[in-house]
PDB file of N, CA and C in Angstrom:
ATOM      1  N   MET A 400       4.870  20.843 -10.710  1.00 68.00           N
ATOM      2  CA  MET A 400       5.530  19.555 -10.863  1.00 68.00           C
ATOM      3  C   MET A 400       5.971  19.068  -9.482  1.00 68.00           C
ATOM      4  N   ILE A 401       5.808  17.786  -9.231  1.00 82.00           N
ATOM      5  CA  ILE A 401       6.102  17.256  -7.906  1.00 82.00           C
ATOM      6  C   ILE A 401       7.573  17.412  -7.532  1.00 82.00           C
ATOM      7  N   ILE A 402       8.475  17.323  -8.481  1.00 83.00           N
ATOM      8  CA  ILE A 402       9.899  17.459  -8.165  1.00 83.00           C
ATOM      9  C   ILE A 402      10.174  18.838  -7.595  1.00 83.00           C
ATOM     10  N   ASP A 403       9.634  19.875  -8.216  1.00 86.00           N
ATOM     11  CA  ASP A 403       9.822  21.234  -7.707  1.00 86.00           C
ATOM     12  C   ASP A 403       9.177  21.412  -6.338  1.00 86.00           C
ATOM     13  N   GLU A 404       8.017  20.800  -6.136  1.00 85.00           N
ATOM     14  CA  GLU A 404       7.352  20.882  -4.834  1.00 85.00           C
ATOM     15  C   GLU A 404       8.190  20.211  -3.754  1.00 85.00           C
ATOM     16  N   LEU A 405       8.754  19.052  -4.068  1.00 83.00           N
ATOM     17  CA  LEU A 405       9.595  18.343  -3.101  1.00 83.00           C
ATOM     18  C   LEU A 405      10.871  19.118  -2.804  1.00 83.00           C
ATOM     19  N   LEU A 406      11.466  19.704  -3.827  1.00 82.00           N
ATOM     20  CA  LEU A 406      12.656  20.529  -3.602  1.00 82.00           C
ATOM     21  C   LEU A 406      12.330  21.709  -2.694  1.00 82.00           C
ATOM     22  N   GLY A 407      11.154  22.300  -2.866  1.00 85.00           N
ATOM     23  CA  GLY A 407      10.722  23.390  -1.995  1.00 85.00           C
ATOM     24  C   GLY A 407      10.584  22.940  -0.552  1.00 85.00           C
ATOM     25  N   LEU A 408      10.015  21.764  -0.336  1.00 82.00           N
ATOM     26  CA  LEU A 408       9.896  21.224   1.021  1.00 82.00           C
ATOM     27  C   LEU A 408      11.268  21.012   1.650  1.00 82.00           C
ATOM     28  N   ILE A 409      12.206  20.505   0.859  1.00 81.00           N
ATOM     29  CA  ILE A 409      13.557  20.271   1.367  1.00 81.00           C
ATOM     30  C   ILE A 409      14.217  21.589   1.732  1.00 81.00           C
ATOM     31  N   ARG A 410      14.101  22.576   0.873  1.00 80.00           N
ATOM     32  CA  ARG A 410      14.723  23.881   1.146  1.00 80.00           C
ATOM     33  C   ARG A 410      14.144  24.541   2.393  1.00 80.00           C
ATOM     34  N   ARG A 411      12.855  24.312   2.638  1.00 85.00           N
ATOM     35  CA  ARG A 411      12.217  24.875   3.834  1.00 85.00           C
ATOM     36  C   ARG A 411      12.391  23.969   5.052  1.00 85.00           C
ATOM     37  N   ARG A 412      13.163  22.914   4.874  1.00 81.00           N
ATOM     38  CA  ARG A 412      13.442  21.935   5.936  1.00 81.00           C
ATOM     39  C   ARG A 412      12.172  21.287   6.476  1.00 81.00           C
ATOM     40  N   GLU A 413      11.219  21.041   5.583  1.00 80.00           N
ATOM     41  CA  GLU A 413       9.981  20.377   5.961  1.00 80.00           C
ATOM     42  C   GLU A 413      10.048  18.874   5.716  1.00 80.00           C
ATOM     43  N   VAL A 414      11.155  18.418   5.142  1.00 71.00           N
ATOM     44  CA  VAL A 414      11.384  16.989   4.958  1.00 71.00           C
ATOM     45  C   VAL A 414      12.436  16.580   5.969  1.00 71.00           C
ATOM     46  N   THR A 415      12.097  15.617   6.811  1.00 63.00           N
ATOM     47  CA  THR A 415      13.026  15.155   7.837  1.00 63.00           C
ATOM     48  C   THR A 415      13.209  13.654   7.739  1.00 63.00           C
ATOM     49  N   TRP A 416      14.158  13.148   8.486  1.00 57.00           N
ATOM     50  CA  TRP A 416      14.478  11.729   8.481  1.00 57.00           C
ATOM     51  C   TRP A 416      13.290  10.909   8.920  1.00 57.00           C
ATOM     52  N   THR A 417      13.103   9.767   8.266  1.00 57.00           N
ATOM     53  CA  THR A 417      12.080   8.813   8.681  1.00 57.00           C
ATOM     54  C   THR A 417      12.768   7.517   9.047  1.00 57.00           C
ATOM     55  N   GLY A 418      12.319   6.866  10.103  1.00 59.00           N
ATOM     56  CA  GLY A 418      12.909   5.595  10.504  1.00 59.00           C
ATOM     57  C   GLY A 418      12.617   4.529   9.462  1.00 59.00           C
ATOM     58  N   THR A 419      13.661   3.931   8.931  1.00 59.00           N
ATOM     59  CA  THR A 419      13.505   2.930   7.895  1.00 59.00           C
ATOM     60  C   THR A 419      14.450   1.769   8.169  1.00 59.00           C
ATOM     61  N   VAL A 420      13.955   0.561   8.043  1.00 62.00           N
ATOM     62  CA  VAL A 420      14.791  -0.622   8.188  1.00 62.00           C
ATOM     63  C   VAL A 420      15.382  -0.934   6.824  1.00 62.00           C
ATOM     64  N   LEU A 421      16.704  -1.027   6.771  1.00 58.00           N
ATOM     65  CA  LEU A 421      17.385  -1.274   5.507  1.00 58.00           C
ATOM     66  C   LEU A 421      17.617  -2.760   5.294  1.00 58.00           C
ATOM     67  N   PRO A 422      17.489  -3.232   4.062  1.00 61.00           N
ATOM     68  CA  PRO A 422      17.837  -4.621   3.771  1.00 61.00           C
ATOM     69  C   PRO A 422      19.314  -4.868   4.084  1.00 61.00           C
ATOM     70  N   ALA A 423      19.637  -6.064   4.552  1.00 63.00           N
ATOM     71  CA  ALA A 423      21.004  -6.384   4.975  1.00 63.00           C
ATOM     72  C   ALA A 423      22.032  -6.144   3.878  1.00 63.00           C
ATOM     73  N   GLY A 424      21.694  -6.377   2.644  1.00 64.00           N
ATOM     74  CA  GLY A 424      22.642  -6.236   1.551  1.00 64.00           C
ATOM     75  C   GLY A 424      23.134  -4.823   1.312  1.00 64.00           C
ATOM     76  N   ILE A 425      22.350  -3.826   1.685  1.00 62.00           N
ATOM     77  CA  ILE A 425      22.774  -2.444   1.436  1.00 62.00           C
ATOM     78  C   ILE A 425      23.138  -1.704   2.714  1.00 62.00           C
ATOM     79  N   ALA A 426      23.107  -2.389   3.837  1.00 60.00           N
ATOM     80  CA  ALA A 426      23.352  -1.721   5.113  1.00 60.00           C
ATOM     81  C   ALA A 426      24.736  -1.088   5.181  1.00 60.00           C
ATOM     82  N   ASP A 427      25.785  -1.788   4.733  1.00 63.00           N
ATOM     83  CA  ASP A 427      27.140  -1.236   4.793  1.00 63.00           C
ATOM     84  C   ASP A 427      27.291  -0.023   3.887  1.00 63.00           C
ATOM     85  N   SER A 428      26.781  -0.127   2.678  1.00 65.00           N
ATOM     86  CA  SER A 428      26.839   0.995   1.748  1.00 65.00           C
ATOM     87  C   SER A 428      26.039   2.178   2.279  1.00 65.00           C
ATOM     88  N   ALA A 429      24.922   1.883   2.903  1.00 58.00           N
ATOM     89  CA  ALA A 429      24.054   2.942   3.415  1.00 58.00           C
ATOM     90  C   ALA A 429      24.726   3.734   4.520  1.00 58.00           C
ATOM     91  N   ARG A 430      25.541   3.073   5.318  1.00 64.00           N
ATOM     92  CA  ARG A 430      26.211   3.788   6.413  1.00 64.00           C
ATOM     93  C   ARG A 430      27.110   4.901   5.891  1.00 64.00           C
ATOM     94  N   SER A 431      27.750   4.668   4.748  1.00 65.00           N
ATOM     95  CA  SER A 431      28.654   5.681   4.216  1.00 65.00           C
ATOM     96  C   SER A 431      27.912   6.798   3.484  1.00 65.00           C
ATOM     97  N   HIS A 432      26.651   6.577   3.167  1.00 69.00           N
ATOM     98  CA  HIS A 432      25.843   7.583   2.472  1.00 69.00           C
ATOM     99  C   HIS A 432      24.525   7.806   3.207  1.00 69.00           C
ATOM    100  N   GLN A 433      24.589   7.805   4.526  1.00 75.00           N
ATOM    101  CA  GLN A 433      23.371   7.795   5.331  1.00 75.00           C
ATOM    102  C   GLN A 433      22.465   9.000   5.082  1.00 75.00           C
ATOM    103  N   GLN A 434      23.005  10.205   5.061  1.00 79.00           N
ATOM    104  CA  GLN A 434      22.161  11.391   4.878  1.00 79.00           C
ATOM    105  C   GLN A 434      21.462  11.377   3.527  1.00 79.00           C
ATOM    106  N   GLU A 435      22.204  11.011   2.480  1.00 83.00           N
ATOM    107  CA  GLU A 435      21.608  10.963   1.149  1.00 83.00           C
ATOM    108  C   GLU A 435      20.511   9.909   1.077  1.00 83.00           C
ATOM    109  N   LEU A 436      20.767   8.755   1.674  1.00 82.00           N
ATOM    110  CA  LEU A 436      19.774   7.687   1.659  1.00 82.00           C
ATOM    111  C   LEU A 436      18.523   8.094   2.426  1.00 82.00           C
ATOM    112  N   GLN A 437      18.706   8.742   3.556  1.00 83.00           N
ATOM    113  CA  GLN A 437      17.555   9.183   4.345  1.00 83.00           C
ATOM    114  C   GLN A 437      16.717  10.187   3.571  1.00 83.00           C
ATOM    115  N   MET A 438      17.362  11.101   2.867  1.00 86.00           N
ATOM    116  CA  MET A 438      16.629  12.077   2.074  1.00 86.00           C
ATOM    117  C   MET A 438      15.903  11.382   0.924  1.00 86.00           C
ATOM    118  N   PHE A 439      16.569  10.444   0.264  1.00 89.00           N
ATOM    119  CA  PHE A 439      15.943   9.694  -0.825  1.00 89.00           C
ATOM    120  C   PHE A 439      14.695   8.976  -0.319  1.00 89.00           C
ATOM    121  N   VAL A 440      14.814   8.311   0.835  1.00 88.00           N
ATOM    122  CA  VAL A 440      13.689   7.561   1.402  1.00 88.00           C
ATOM    123  C   VAL A 440      12.544   8.501   1.768  1.00 88.00           C
ATOM    124  N   ALA A 441      12.868   9.661   2.334  1.00 88.00           N
ATOM    125  CA  ALA A 441      11.829  10.622   2.714  1.00 88.00           C
ATOM    126  C   ALA A 441      11.100  11.154   1.484  1.00 88.00           C
ATOM    127  N   VAL A 442      11.853  11.504   0.453  1.00 91.00           N
ATOM    128  CA  VAL A 442      11.248  12.019  -0.781  1.00 91.00           C
ATOM    129  C   VAL A 442      10.405  10.935  -1.451  1.00 91.00           C
ATOM    130  N   ARG A 443      10.907   9.718  -1.462  1.00 92.00           N
ATOM    131  CA  ARG A 443      10.166   8.597  -2.053  1.00 92.00           C
ATOM    132  C   ARG A 443       8.852   8.374  -1.305  1.00 92.00           C
ATOM    133  N   ALA A 444       8.896   8.430   0.019  1.00 90.00           N
ATOM    134  CA  ALA A 444       7.685   8.234   0.823  1.00 90.00           C
ATOM    135  C   ALA A 444       6.666   9.341   0.560  1.00 90.00           C
ATOM    136  N   LEU A 445       7.135  10.578   0.443  1.00 90.00           N
ATOM    137  CA  LEU A 445       6.223  11.684   0.138  1.00 90.00           C
ATOM    138  C   LEU A 445       5.566  11.487  -1.224  1.00 90.00           C
ATOM    139  N   SER A 446       6.346  11.051  -2.184  1.00 94.00           N
ATOM    140  CA  SER A 446       5.823  10.829  -3.525  1.00 94.00           C
ATOM    141  C   SER A 446       4.783   9.708  -3.528  1.00 94.00           C
ATOM    142  N   MET A 447       5.081   8.630  -2.834  1.00 93.00           N
ATOM    143  CA  MET A 447       4.118   7.527  -2.757  1.00 93.00           C
ATOM    144  C   MET A 447       2.860   7.969  -2.020  1.00 93.00           C
ATOM    145  N   GLY A 448       3.028   8.797  -0.996  1.00 91.00           N
ATOM    146  CA  GLY A 448       1.883   9.324  -0.267  1.00 91.00           C
ATOM    147  C   GLY A 448       1.011  10.224  -1.125  1.00 91.00           C
ATOM    148  N   ALA A 449       1.616  10.804  -2.161  1.00 92.00           N
ATOM    149  CA  ALA A 449       0.869  11.664  -3.081  1.00 92.00           C
ATOM    150  C   ALA A 449       0.177  10.851  -4.175  1.00 92.00           C
ATOM    151  N   GLY A 450       0.316   9.518  -4.114  1.00 95.00           N
ATOM    152  CA  GLY A 450      -0.399   8.674  -5.057  1.00 95.00           C
ATOM    153  C   GLY A 450       0.418   8.108  -6.203  1.00 95.00           C
ATOM    154  N   TYR A 451       1.704   8.375  -6.237  1.00 95.00           N
ATOM    155  CA  TYR A 451       2.550   7.832  -7.293  1.00 95.00           C
ATOM    156  C   TYR A 451       2.915   6.388  -6.973  1.00 95.00           C
ATOM    157  N   SER A 452       3.168   5.590  -8.000  1.00 95.00           N
ATOM    158  CA  SER A 452       3.549   4.188  -7.812  1.00 95.00           C
ATOM    159  C   SER A 452       4.974   4.113  -7.256  1.00 95.00           C
ATOM    160  N   GLU A 453       5.373   2.913  -6.822  1.00 92.00           N
ATOM    161  CA  GLU A 453       6.739   2.736  -6.321  1.00 92.00           C
ATOM    162  C   GLU A 453       7.752   3.070  -7.410  1.00 92.00           C
ATOM    163  N   PHE A 454       7.507   2.595  -8.619  1.00 93.00           N
ATOM    164  CA  PHE A 454       8.412   2.863  -9.731  1.00 93.00           C
ATOM    165  C   PHE A 454       8.521   4.359 -10.001  1.00 93.00           C
ATOM    166  N   GLU A 455       7.379   5.036 -10.088  1.00 95.00           N
ATOM    167  CA  GLU A 455       7.379   6.486 -10.322  1.00 95.00           C
ATOM    168  C   GLU A 455       8.066   7.214  -9.173  1.00 95.00           C
ATOM    169  N   SER A 456       7.833   6.765  -7.954  1.00 93.00           N
ATOM    170  CA  SER A 456       8.426   7.405  -6.780  1.00 93.00           C
ATOM    171  C   SER A 456       9.939   7.253  -6.769  1.00 93.00           C
ATOM    172  N   ASP A 457      10.441   6.098  -7.212  1.00 93.00           N
ATOM    173  CA  ASP A 457      11.892   5.917  -7.329  1.00 93.00           C
ATOM    174  C   ASP A 457      12.476   6.916  -8.323  1.00 93.00           C
ATOM    175  N   GLU A 458      11.808   7.068  -9.460  1.00 94.00           N
ATOM    176  CA  GLU A 458      12.288   8.010 -10.474  1.00 94.00           C
ATOM    177  C   GLU A 458      12.227   9.449  -9.973  1.00 94.00           C
ATOM    178  N   ILE A 459      11.155   9.795  -9.277  1.00 93.00           N
ATOM    179  CA  ILE A 459      11.006  11.148  -8.741  1.00 93.00           C
ATOM    180  C   ILE A 459      12.088  11.420  -7.704  1.00 93.00           C
ATOM    181  N   ALA A 460      12.298  10.473  -6.788  1.00 92.00           N
ATOM    182  CA  ALA A 460      13.324  10.650  -5.756  1.00 92.00           C
ATOM    183  C   ALA A 460      14.708  10.763  -6.388  1.00 92.00           C
ATOM    184  N   SER A 461      14.977   9.980  -7.414  1.00 93.00           N
ATOM    185  CA  SER A 461      16.264  10.070  -8.110  1.00 93.00           C
ATOM    186  C   SER A 461      16.444  11.439  -8.755  1.00 93.00           C
ATOM    187  N   ALA A 462      15.387  11.943  -9.374  1.00 94.00           N
ATOM    188  CA  ALA A 462      15.459  13.262 -10.013  1.00 94.00           C
ATOM    189  C   ALA A 462      15.689  14.359  -8.981  1.00 94.00           C
ATOM    190  N   VAL A 463      15.015  14.257  -7.833  1.00 91.00           N
ATOM    191  CA  VAL A 463      15.201  15.251  -6.772  1.00 91.00           C
ATOM    192  C   VAL A 463      16.638  15.209  -6.270  1.00 91.00           C
ATOM    193  N   MET A 464      17.165  14.015  -6.025  1.00 90.00           N
ATOM    194  CA  MET A 464      18.531  13.891  -5.519  1.00 90.00           C
ATOM    195  C   MET A 464      19.543  14.412  -6.530  1.00 90.00           C
ATOM    196  N   THR A 465      19.296  14.175  -7.813  1.00 91.00           N
ATOM    197  CA  THR A 465      20.189  14.680  -8.854  1.00 91.00           C
ATOM    198  C   THR A 465      20.199  16.201  -8.855  1.00 91.00           C
ATOM    199  N   ARG A 466      19.037  16.809  -8.716  1.00 90.00           N
ATOM    200  CA  ARG A 466      18.960  18.274  -8.719  1.00 90.00           C
ATOM    201  C   ARG A 466      19.555  18.877  -7.461  1.00 90.00           C
ATOM    202  N   LEU A 467      19.517  18.128  -6.354  1.00 84.00           N
ATOM    203  CA  LEU A 467      20.147  18.619  -5.125  1.00 84.00           C
ATOM    204  C   LEU A 467      21.667  18.590  -5.239  1.00 84.00           C
ATOM    205  N   GLY A 468      22.174  17.749  -6.122  1.00 79.00           N
ATOM    206  CA  GLY A 468      23.610  17.676  -6.353  1.00 79.00           C
ATOM    207  C   GLY A 468      24.240  16.737  -5.430  1.00 79.00           C
TER     208      GLY A 468
END
């Protein structure tokens, strides 16, 4: 399952920050949750790179973040 694979990458520190431009509306909120947002964006990008749609990738990234706690 992709969620377990992504969690494995995170645990092995194979997922790192990716430079992302944030929309102005969420920039302030993002500053207070920067690490979580960066991880979400990285996981979402990996999922999309694996062929999942944007919608599916959002759900996958949300599930990964929930399991990370």
